[in-house]
PDB file of C-alpha atoms and ligand atoms in Angstrom:
ATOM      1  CA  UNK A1223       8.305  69.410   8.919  1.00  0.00           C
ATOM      2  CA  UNK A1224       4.624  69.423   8.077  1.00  0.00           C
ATOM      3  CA  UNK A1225       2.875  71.493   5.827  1.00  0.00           C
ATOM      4  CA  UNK A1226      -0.950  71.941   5.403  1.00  0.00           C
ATOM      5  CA  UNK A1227      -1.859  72.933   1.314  1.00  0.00           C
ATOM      6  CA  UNK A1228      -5.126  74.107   0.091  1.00  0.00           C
ATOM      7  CA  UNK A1229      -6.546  73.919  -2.724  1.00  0.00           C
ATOM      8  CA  UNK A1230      -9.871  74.813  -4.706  1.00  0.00           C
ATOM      9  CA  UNK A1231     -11.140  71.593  -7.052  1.00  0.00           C
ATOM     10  CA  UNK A1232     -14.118  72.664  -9.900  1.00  0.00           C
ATOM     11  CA  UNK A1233     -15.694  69.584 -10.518  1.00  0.00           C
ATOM     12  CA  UNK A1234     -17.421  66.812  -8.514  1.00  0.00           C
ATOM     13  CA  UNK A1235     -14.992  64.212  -9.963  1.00  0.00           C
ATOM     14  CA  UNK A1236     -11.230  65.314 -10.973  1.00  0.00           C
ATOM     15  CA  UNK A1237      -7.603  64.525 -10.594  1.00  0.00           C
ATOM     16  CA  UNK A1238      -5.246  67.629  -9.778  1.00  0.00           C
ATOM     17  CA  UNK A1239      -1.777  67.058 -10.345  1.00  0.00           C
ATOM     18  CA  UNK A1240       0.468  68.290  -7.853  1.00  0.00           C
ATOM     19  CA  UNK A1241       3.642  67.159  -8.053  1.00  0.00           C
ATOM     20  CA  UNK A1242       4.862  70.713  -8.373  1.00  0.00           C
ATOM     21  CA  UNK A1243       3.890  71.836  -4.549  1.00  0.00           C
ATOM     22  CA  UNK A1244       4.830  68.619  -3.370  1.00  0.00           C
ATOM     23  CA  UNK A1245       8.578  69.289  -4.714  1.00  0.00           C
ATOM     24  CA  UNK A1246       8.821  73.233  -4.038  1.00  0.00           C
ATOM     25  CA  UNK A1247       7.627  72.086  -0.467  1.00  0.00           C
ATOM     26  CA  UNK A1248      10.195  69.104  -0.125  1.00  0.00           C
ATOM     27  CA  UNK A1249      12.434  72.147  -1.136  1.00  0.00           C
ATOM     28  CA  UNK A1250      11.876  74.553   1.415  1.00  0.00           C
ATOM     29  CA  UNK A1251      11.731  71.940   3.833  1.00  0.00           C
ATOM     30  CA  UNK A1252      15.706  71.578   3.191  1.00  0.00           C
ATOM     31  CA  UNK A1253      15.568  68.337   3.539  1.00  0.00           C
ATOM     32  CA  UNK A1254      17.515  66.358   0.815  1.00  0.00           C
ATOM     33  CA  UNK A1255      17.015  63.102   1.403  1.00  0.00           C
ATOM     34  CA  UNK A1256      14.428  61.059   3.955  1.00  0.00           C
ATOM     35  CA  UNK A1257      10.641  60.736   2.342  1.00  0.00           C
ATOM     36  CA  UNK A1258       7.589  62.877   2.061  1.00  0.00           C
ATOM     37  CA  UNK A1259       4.081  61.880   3.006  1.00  0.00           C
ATOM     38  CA  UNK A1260       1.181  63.341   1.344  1.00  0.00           C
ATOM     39  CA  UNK A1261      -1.912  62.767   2.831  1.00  0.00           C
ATOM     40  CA  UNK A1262      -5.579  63.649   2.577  1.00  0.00           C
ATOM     41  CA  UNK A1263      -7.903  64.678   5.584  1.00  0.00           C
ATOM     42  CA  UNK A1264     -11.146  63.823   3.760  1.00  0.00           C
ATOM     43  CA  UNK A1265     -13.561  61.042   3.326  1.00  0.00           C
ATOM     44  CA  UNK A1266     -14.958  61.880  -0.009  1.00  0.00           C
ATOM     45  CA  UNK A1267     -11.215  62.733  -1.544  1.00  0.00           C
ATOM     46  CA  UNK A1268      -7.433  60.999  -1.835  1.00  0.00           C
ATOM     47  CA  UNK A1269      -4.103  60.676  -2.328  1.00  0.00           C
ATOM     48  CA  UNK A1270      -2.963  58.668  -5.386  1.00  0.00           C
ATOM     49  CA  UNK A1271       0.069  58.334  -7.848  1.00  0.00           C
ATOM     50  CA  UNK A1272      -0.139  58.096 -11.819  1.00  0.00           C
ATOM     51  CA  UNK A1273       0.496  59.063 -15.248  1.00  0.00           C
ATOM     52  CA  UNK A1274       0.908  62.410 -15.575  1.00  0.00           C
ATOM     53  CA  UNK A1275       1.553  62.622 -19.480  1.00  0.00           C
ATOM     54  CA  UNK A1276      -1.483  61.439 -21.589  1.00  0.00           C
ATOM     55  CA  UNK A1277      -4.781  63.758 -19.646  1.00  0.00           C
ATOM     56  CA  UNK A1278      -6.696  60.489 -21.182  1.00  0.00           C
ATOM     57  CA  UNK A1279      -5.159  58.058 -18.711  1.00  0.00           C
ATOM     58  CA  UNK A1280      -7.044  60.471 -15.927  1.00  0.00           C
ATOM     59  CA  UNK A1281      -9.970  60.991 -17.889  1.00  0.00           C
ATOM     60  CA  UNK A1282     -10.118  57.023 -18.624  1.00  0.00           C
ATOM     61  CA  UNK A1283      -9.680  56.410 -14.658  1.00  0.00           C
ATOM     62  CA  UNK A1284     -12.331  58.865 -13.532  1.00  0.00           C
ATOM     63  CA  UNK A1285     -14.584  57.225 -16.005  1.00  0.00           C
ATOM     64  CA  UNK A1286     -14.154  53.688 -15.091  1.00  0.00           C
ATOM     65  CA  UNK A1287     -14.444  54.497 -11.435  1.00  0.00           C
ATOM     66  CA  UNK A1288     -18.041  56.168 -11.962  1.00  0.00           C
ATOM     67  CA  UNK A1289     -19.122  53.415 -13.695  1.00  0.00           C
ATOM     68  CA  UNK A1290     -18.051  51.206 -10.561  1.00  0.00           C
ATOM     69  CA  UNK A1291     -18.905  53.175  -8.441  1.00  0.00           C
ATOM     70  CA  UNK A1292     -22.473  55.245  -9.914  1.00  0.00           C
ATOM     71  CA  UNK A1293     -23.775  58.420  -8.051  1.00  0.00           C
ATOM     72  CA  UNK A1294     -27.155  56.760  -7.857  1.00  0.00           C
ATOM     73  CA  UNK A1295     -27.545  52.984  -6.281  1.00  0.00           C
ATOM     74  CA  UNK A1296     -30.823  51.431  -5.141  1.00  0.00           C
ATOM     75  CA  UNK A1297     -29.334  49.831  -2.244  1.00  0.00           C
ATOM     76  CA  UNK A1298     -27.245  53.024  -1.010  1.00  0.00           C
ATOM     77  CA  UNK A1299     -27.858  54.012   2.649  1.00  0.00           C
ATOM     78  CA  UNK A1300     -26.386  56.815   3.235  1.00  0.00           C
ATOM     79  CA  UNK A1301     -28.772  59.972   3.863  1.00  0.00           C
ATOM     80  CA  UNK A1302     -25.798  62.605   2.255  1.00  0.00           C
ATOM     81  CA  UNK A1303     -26.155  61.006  -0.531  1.00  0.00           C
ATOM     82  CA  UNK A1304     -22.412  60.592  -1.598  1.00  0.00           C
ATOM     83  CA  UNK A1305     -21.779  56.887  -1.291  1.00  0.00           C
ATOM     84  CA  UNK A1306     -19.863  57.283  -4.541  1.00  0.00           C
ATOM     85  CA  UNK A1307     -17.523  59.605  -3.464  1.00  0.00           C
ATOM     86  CA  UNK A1308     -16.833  57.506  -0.317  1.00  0.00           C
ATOM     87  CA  UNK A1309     -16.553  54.398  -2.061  1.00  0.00           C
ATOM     88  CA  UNK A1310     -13.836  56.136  -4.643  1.00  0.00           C
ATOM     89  CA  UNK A1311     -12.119  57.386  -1.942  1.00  0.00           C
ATOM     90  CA  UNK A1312     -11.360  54.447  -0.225  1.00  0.00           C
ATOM     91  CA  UNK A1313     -10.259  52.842  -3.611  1.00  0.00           C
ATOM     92  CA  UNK A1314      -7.451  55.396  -4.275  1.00  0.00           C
ATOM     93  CA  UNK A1315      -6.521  55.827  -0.302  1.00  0.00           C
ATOM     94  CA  UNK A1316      -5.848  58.654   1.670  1.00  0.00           C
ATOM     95  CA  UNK A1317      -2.102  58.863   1.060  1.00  0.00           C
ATOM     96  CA  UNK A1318       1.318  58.631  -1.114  1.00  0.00           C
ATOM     97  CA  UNK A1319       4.324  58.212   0.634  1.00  0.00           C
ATOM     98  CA  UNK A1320       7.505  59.461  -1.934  1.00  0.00           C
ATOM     99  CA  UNK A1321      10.920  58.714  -1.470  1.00  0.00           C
ATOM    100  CA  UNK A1322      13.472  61.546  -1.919  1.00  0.00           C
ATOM    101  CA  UNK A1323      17.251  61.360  -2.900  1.00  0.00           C
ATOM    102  CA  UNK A1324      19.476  63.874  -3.337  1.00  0.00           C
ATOM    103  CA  UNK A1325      16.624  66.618  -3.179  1.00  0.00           C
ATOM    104  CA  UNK A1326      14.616  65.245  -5.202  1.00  0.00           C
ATOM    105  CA  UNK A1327      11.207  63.148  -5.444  1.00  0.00           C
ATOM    106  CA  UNK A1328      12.373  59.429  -6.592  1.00  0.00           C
ATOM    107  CA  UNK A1329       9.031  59.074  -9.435  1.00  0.00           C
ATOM    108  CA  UNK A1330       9.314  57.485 -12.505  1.00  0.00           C
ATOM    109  CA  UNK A1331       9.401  59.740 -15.523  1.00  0.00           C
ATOM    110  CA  UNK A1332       5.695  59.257 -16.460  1.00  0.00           C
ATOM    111  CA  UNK A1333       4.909  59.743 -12.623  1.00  0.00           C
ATOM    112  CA  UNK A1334       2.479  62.348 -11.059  1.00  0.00           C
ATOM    113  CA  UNK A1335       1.034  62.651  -7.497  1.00  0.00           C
ATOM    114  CA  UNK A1336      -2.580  63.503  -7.862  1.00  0.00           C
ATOM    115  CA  UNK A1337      -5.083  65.502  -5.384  1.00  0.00           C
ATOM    116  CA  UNK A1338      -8.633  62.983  -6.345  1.00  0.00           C
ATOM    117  CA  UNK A1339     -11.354  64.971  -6.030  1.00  0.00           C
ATOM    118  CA  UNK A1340     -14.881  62.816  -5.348  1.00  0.00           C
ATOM    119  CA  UNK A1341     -17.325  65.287  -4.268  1.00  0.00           C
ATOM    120  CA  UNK A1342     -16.342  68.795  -5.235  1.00  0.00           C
ATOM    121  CA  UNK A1343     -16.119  71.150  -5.942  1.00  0.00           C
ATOM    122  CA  UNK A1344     -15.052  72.132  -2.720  1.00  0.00           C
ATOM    123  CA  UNK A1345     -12.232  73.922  -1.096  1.00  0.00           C
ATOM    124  CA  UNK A1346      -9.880  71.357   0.228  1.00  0.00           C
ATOM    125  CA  UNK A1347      -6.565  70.720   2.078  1.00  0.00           C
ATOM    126  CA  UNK A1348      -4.002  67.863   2.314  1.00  0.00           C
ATOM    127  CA  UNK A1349      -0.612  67.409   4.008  1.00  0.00           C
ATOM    128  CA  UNK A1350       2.959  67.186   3.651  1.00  0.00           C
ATOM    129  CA  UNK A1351       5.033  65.153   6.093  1.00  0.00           C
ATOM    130  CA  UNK A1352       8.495  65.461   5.316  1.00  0.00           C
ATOM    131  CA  UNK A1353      11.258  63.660   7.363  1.00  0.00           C
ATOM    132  CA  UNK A1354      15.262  63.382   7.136  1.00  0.00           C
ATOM    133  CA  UNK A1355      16.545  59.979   6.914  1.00  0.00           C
TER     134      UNK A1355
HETATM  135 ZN1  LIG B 427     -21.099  61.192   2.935  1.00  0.00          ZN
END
């Protein structure tokens, strides 16, 4: 089964956690056990997997990567002007793939999948491939 999701982000840099769609999905899929892959269409946004208890731990990671990666480089080439958000992108990837037993997503408890948002805001889509095995 695959499933396109969109979703509207409000900020040039954020993390949406959406663990919830990903499970109601892997629910109406019916499929109970096999694995789900999430995966994003864009260059300038991704796919990654991480705490989803302390909001600092995503504040902490969005901070660090903007001072790796700054909006504004002197040696930057390319005319959009969004080498950031391509260079963040690439460092989180484009995808998750989930295991699920029993019906349900095998995370660890302090687990979330996150939409990363790296030049927004923008409406955006990702998908869900899920598949029985
Ligand atoms: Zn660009």
């Amino acid at each position: 089964m695959l499933y396109k999701e969109t979703l509207r982000t409000n900020k040039r840099d954020e993390m949406i956690d959406i663990t919830t769609n990903v499970k109601s999905m892997v629910k109406k899929s019916g499929i109970k056990n096999g694995i789900v892959y999430v995966y994003c269409p864009h260059t300038t946004a991704g796919i990654t997997i991480n705490e989803n208890a302390d909001p600092d731990v995503k504040h902490d990671m969005l901070m660090r990567l903007d001072e790796v990666y700054p909006w504004e480089h002197p040696k930057y080439r390319h005319a959009e002007g969004n080498s950031a958000s391509h260079l963040k992108t690439s460092t989180v990837g484009n995808s998750q793939v989930i295991m699920i037993d029993n019906g349900e997503l095998v995370l660890g408890t302090w687990q979330g999948i996150y939409f990363c948002e790296f030049d927004g805001p923008r409406i955006r889509t990702y998908y869900l491939k899920v598949v029985n095995g």
